JSON list of C-alpha atoms and ligand atoms in Angstrom, two decimals:
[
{"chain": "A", "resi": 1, "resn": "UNK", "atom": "CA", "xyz": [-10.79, 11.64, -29.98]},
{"chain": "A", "resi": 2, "resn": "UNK", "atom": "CA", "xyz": [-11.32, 11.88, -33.89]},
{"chain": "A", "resi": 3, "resn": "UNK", "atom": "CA", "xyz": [-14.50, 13.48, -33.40]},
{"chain": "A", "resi": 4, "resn": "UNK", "atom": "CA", "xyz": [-13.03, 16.16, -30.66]},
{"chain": "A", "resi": 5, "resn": "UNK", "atom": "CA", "xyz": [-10.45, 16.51, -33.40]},
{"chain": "A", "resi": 6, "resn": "UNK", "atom": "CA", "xyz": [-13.07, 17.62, -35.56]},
{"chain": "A", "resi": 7, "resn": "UNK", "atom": "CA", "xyz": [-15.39, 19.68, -33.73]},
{"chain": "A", "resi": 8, "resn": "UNK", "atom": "CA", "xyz": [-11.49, 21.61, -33.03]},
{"chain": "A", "resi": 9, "resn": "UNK", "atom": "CA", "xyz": [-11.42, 22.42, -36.50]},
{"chain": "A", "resi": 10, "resn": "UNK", "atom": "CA", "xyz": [-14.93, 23.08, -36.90]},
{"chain": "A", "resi": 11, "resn": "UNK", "atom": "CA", "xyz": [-14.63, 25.78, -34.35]},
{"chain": "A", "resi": 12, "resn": "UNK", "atom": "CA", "xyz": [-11.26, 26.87, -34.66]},
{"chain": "A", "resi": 13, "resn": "UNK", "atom": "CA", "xyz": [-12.42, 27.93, -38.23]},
{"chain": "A", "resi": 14, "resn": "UNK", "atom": "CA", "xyz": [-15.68, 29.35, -37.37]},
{"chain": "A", "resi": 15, "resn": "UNK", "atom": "CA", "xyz": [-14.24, 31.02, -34.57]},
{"chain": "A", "resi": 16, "resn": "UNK", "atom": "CA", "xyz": [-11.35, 32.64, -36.38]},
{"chain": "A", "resi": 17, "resn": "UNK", "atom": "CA", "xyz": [-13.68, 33.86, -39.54]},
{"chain": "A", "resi": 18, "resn": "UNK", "atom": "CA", "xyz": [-16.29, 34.94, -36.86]},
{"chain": "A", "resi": 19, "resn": "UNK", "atom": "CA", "xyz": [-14.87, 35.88, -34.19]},
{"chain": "A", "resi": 20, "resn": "UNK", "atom": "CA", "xyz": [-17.26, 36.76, -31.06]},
{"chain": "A", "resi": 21, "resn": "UNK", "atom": "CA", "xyz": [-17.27, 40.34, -29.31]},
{"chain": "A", "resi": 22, "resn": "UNK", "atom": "CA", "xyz": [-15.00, 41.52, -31.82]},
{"chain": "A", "resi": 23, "resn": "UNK", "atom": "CA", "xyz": [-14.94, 45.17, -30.68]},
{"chain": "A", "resi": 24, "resn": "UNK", "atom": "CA", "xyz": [-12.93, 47.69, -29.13]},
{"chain": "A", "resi": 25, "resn": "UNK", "atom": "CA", "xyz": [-14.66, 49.08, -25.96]},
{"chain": "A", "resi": 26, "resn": "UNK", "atom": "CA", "xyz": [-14.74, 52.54, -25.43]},
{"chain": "A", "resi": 27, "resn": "UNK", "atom": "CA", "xyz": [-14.49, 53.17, -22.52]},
{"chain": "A", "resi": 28, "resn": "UNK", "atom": "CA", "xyz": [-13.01, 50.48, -20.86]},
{"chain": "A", "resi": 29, "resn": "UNK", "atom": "CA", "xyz": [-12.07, 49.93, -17.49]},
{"chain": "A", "resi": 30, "resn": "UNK", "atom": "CA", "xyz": [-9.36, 47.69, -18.27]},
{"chain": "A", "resi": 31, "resn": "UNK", "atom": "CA", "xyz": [-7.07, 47.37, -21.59]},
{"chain": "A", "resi": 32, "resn": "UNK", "atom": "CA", "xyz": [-4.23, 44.91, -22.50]},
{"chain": "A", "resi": 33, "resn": "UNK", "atom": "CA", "xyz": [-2.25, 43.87, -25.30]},
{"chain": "A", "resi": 34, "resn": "UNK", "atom": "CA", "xyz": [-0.71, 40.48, -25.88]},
{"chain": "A", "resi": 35, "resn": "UNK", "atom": "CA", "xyz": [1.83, 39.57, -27.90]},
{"chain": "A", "resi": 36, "resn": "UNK", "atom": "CA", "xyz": [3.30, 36.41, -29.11]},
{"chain": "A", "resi": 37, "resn": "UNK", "atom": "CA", "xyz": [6.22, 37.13, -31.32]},
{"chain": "A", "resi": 38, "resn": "UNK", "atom": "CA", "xyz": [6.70, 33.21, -32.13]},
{"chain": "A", "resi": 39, "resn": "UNK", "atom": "CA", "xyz": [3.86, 33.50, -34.63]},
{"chain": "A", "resi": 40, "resn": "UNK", "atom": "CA", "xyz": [2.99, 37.21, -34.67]},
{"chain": "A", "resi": 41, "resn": "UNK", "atom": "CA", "xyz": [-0.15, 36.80, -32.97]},
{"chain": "A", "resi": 42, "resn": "UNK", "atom": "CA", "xyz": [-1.59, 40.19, -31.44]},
{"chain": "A", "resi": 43, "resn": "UNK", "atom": "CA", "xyz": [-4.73, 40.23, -28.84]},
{"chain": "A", "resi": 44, "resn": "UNK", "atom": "CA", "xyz": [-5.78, 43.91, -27.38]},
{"chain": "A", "resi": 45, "resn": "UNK", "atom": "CA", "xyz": [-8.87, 42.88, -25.00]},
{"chain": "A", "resi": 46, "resn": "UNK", "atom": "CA", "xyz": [-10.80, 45.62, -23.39]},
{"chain": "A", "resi": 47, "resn": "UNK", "atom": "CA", "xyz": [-13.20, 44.96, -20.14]},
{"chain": "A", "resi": 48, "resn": "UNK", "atom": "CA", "xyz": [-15.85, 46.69, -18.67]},
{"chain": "A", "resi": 49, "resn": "UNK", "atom": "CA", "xyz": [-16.23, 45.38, -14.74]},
{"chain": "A", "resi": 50, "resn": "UNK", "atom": "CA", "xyz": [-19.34, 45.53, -12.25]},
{"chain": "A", "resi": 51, "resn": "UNK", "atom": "CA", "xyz": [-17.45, 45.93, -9.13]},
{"chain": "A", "resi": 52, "resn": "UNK", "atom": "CA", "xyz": [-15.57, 42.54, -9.58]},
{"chain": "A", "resi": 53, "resn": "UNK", "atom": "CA", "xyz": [-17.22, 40.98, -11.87]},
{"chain": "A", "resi": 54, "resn": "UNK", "atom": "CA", "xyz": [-16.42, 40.97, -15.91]},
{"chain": "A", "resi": 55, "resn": "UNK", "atom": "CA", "xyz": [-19.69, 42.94, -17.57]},
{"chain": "A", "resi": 56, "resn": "UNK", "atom": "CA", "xyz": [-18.43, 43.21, -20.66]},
{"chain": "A", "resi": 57, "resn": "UNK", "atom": "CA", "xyz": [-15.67, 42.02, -22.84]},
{"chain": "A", "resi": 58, "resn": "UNK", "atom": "CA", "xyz": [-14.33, 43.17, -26.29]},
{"chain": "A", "resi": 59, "resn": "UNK", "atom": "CA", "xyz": [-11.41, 42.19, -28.29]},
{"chain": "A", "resi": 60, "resn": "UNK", "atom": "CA", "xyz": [-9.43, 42.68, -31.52]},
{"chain": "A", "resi": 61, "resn": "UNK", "atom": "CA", "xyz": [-6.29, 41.35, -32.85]},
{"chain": "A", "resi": 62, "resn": "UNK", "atom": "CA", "xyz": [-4.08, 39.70, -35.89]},
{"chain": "A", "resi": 63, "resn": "UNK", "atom": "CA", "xyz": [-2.66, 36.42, -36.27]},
{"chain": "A", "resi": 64, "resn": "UNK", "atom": "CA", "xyz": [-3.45, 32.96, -36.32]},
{"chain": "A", "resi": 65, "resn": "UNK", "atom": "CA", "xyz": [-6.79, 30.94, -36.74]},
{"chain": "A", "resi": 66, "resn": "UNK", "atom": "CA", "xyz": [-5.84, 29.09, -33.20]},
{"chain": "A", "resi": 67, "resn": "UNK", "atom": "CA", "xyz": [-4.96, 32.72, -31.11]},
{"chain": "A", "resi": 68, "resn": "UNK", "atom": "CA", "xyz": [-8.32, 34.53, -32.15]},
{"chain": "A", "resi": 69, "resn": "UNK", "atom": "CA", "xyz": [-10.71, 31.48, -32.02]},
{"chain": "A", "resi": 70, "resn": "UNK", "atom": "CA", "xyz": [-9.30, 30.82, -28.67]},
{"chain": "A", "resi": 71, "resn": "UNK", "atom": "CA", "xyz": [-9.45, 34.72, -27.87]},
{"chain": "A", "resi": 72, "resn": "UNK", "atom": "CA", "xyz": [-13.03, 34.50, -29.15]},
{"chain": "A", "resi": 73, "resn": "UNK", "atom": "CA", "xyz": [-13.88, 31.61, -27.37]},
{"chain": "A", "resi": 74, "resn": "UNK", "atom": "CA", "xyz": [-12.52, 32.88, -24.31]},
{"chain": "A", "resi": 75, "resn": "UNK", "atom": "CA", "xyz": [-14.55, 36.35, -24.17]},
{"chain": "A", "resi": 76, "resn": "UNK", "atom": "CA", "xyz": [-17.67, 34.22, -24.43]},
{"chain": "A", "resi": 77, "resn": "UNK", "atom": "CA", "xyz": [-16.96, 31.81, -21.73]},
{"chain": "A", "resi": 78, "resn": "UNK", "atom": "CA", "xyz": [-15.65, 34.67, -19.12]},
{"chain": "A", "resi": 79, "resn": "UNK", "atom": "CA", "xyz": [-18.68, 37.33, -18.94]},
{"chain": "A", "resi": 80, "resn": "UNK", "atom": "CA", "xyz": [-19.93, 38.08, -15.46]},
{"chain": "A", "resi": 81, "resn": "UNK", "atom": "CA", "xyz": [-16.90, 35.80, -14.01]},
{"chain": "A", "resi": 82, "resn": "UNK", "atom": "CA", "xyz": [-15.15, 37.11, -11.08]},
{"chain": "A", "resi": 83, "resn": "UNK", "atom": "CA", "xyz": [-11.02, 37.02, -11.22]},
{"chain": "A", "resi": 84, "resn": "UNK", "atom": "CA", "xyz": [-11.03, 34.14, -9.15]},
{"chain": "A", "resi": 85, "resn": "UNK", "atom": "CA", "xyz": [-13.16, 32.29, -11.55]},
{"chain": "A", "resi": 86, "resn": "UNK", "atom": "CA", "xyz": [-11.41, 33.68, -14.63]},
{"chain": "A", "resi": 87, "resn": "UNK", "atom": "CA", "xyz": [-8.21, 32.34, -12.96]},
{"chain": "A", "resi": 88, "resn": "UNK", "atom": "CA", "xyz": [-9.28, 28.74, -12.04]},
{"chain": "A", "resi": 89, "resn": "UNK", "atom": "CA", "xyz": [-11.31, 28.45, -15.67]},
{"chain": "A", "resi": 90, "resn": "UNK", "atom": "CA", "xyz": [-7.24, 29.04, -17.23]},
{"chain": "A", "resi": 91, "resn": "UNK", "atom": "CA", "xyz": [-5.89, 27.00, -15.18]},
{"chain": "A", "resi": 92, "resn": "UNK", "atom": "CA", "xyz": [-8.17, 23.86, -16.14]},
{"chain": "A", "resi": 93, "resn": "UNK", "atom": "CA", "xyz": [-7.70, 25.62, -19.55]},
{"chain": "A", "resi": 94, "resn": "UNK", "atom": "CA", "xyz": [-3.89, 25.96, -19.72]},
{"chain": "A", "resi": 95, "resn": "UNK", "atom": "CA", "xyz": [-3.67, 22.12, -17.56]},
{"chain": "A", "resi": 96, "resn": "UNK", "atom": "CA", "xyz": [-5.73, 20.95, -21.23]},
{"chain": "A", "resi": 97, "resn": "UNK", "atom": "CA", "xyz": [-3.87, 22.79, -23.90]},
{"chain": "A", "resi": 98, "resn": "UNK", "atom": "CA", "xyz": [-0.39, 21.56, -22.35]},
{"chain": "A", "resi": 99, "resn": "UNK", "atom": "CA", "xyz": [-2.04, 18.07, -21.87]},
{"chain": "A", "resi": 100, "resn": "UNK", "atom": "CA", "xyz": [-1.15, 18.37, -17.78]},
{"chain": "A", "resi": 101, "resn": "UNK", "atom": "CA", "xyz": [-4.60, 17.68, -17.19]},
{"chain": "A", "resi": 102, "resn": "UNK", "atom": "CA", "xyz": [-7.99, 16.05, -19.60]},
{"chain": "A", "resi": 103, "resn": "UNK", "atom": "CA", "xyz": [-10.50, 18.26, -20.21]},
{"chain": "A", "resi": 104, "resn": "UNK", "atom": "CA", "xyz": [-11.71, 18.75, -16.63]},
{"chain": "A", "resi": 105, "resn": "UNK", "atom": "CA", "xyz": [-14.34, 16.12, -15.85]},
{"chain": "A", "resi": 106, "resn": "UNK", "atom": "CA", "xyz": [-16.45, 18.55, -13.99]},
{"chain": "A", "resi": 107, "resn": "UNK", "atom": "CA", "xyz": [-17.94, 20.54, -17.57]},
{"chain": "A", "resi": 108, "resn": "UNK", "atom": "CA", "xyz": [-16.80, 23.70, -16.45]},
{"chain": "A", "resi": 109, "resn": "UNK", "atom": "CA", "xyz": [-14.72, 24.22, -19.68]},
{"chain": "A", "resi": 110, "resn": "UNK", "atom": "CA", "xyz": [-17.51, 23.85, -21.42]},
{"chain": "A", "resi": 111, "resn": "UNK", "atom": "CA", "xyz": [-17.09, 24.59, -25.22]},
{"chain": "A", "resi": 112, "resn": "UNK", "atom": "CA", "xyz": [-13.42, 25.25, -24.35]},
{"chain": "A", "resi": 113, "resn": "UNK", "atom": "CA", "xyz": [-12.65, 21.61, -24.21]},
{"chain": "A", "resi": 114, "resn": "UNK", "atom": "CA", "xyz": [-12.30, 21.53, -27.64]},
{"chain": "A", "resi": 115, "resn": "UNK", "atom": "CA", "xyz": [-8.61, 23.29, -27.67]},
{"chain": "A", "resi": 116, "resn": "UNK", "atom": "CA", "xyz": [-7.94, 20.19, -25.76]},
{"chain": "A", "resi": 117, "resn": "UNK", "atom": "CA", "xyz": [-6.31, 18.87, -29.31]},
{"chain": "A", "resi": 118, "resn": "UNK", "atom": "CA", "xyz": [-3.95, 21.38, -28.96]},
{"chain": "A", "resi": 119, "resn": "UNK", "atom": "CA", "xyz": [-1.90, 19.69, -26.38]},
{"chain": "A", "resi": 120, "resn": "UNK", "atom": "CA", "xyz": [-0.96, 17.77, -29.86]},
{"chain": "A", "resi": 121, "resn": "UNK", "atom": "CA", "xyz": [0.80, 20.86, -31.43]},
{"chain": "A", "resi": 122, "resn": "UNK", "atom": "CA", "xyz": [3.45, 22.33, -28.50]},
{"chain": "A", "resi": 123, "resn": "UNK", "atom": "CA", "xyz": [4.12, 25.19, -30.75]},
{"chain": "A", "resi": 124, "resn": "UNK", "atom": "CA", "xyz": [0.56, 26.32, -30.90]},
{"chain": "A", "resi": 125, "resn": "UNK", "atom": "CA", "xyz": [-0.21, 26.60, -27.06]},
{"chain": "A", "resi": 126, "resn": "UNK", "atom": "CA", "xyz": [0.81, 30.22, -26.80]},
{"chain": "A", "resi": 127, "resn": "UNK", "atom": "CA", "xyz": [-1.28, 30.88, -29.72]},
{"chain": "A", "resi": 128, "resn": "UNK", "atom": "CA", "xyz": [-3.91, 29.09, -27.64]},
{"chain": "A", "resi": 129, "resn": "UNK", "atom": "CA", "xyz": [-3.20, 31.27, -24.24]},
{"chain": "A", "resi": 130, "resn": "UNK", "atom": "CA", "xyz": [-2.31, 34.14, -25.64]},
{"chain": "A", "resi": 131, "resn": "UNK", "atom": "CA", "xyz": [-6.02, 35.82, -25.00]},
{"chain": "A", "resi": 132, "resn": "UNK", "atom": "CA", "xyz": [-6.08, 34.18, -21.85]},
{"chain": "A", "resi": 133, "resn": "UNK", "atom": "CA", "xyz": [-2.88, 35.69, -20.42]},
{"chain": "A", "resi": 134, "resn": "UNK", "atom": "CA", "xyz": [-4.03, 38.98, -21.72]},
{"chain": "A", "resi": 135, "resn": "UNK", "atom": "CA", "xyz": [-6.79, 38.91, -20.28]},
{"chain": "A", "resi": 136, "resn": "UNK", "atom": "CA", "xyz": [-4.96, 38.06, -16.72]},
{"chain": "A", "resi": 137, "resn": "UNK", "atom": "CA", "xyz": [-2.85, 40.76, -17.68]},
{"chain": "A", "resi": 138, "resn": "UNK", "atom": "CA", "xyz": [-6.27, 43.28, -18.26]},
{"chain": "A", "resi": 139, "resn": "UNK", "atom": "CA", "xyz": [-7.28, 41.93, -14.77]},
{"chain": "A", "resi": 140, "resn": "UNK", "atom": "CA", "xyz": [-4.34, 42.79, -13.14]},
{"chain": "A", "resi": 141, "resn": "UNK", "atom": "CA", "xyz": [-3.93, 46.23, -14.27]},
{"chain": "A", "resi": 142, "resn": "UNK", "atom": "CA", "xyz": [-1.03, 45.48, -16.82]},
{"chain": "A", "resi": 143, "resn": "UNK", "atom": "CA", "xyz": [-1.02, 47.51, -20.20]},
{"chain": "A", "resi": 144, "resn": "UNK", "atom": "CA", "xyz": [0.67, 44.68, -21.77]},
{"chain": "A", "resi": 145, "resn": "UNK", "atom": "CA", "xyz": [2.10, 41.28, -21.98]},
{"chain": "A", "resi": 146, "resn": "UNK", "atom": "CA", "xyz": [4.50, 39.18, -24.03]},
{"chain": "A", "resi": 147, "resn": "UNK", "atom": "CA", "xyz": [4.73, 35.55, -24.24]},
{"chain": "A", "resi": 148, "resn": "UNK", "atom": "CA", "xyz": [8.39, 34.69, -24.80]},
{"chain": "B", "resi": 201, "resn": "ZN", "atom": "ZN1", "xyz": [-0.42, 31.78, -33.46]}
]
């Protein structure tokens, strides 16, 4: 675990200073903002779909290192995912971060499981799902959503 606990840092700082598709989209097919007023963490994700599937994904936002390296790792591991995909990749995702679940056994969180530490710090999980429920949110044709 020390070495998970790590590589979390590693990336949560590499993520947050760089994060990936860190862009507005314009056009986009699909825009949401998140909010989490607990820590004043702000994700507005844009998406571009190919009939279902996510073809492109952009974000930008303000907060903590933890919401926009999770945000950033997220728009990486979602492009050319279906819905359905997007939705059983959070639930493994959300199952970790809460520490419901281990960081599925099947690989299919891939770089993700490193958030898995996060199931150590309660208060941080919404920083942690904040993207992803904004992104659910994009999907679903909501302009916004806040996690209370
Ligand atoms: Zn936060």
């Amino acid at each position: 675990m020390a070495d998970l606990r790590e590589l979390y840092q590693e990336t949560v700082l590499d993520h947050s200073r760089k994060p990936r598709n860190y862009h507005a989209l314009d056009p986009a097919d699909r825009k949401a903002v998140g909010n989490n007023p607990l820590c004043g963490d702000q994700v507005i994700l844009y998406l571009r779909l190919d009939g279902e599937r996510i073809a492109e994904v952009g974000f930008e936002g303000q907060g903590c290192a933890i919401s926009k390296a999770s945000a950033s790792m997220m728009t990486d591991a979602i492009k050319g995912k279906t819905p359905g995909e997007v939705d059983l990749l959070f639930q493994k995702f959300h199952a970790m971060v809460t520490g419901k679940a281990g960081p599925a056994e099947d690989n299919s969180l891939g770089k993700l499981v490193v958030f898995a530490g996060v199931s150590e710090f309660p208060a941080r999980v919404k920083c942690a799902s904040l993207g992803w429920h904004t992104l659910k949110a994009a999907l679903e044709s909501k302009a916004s959503v806040s996690m209370e």
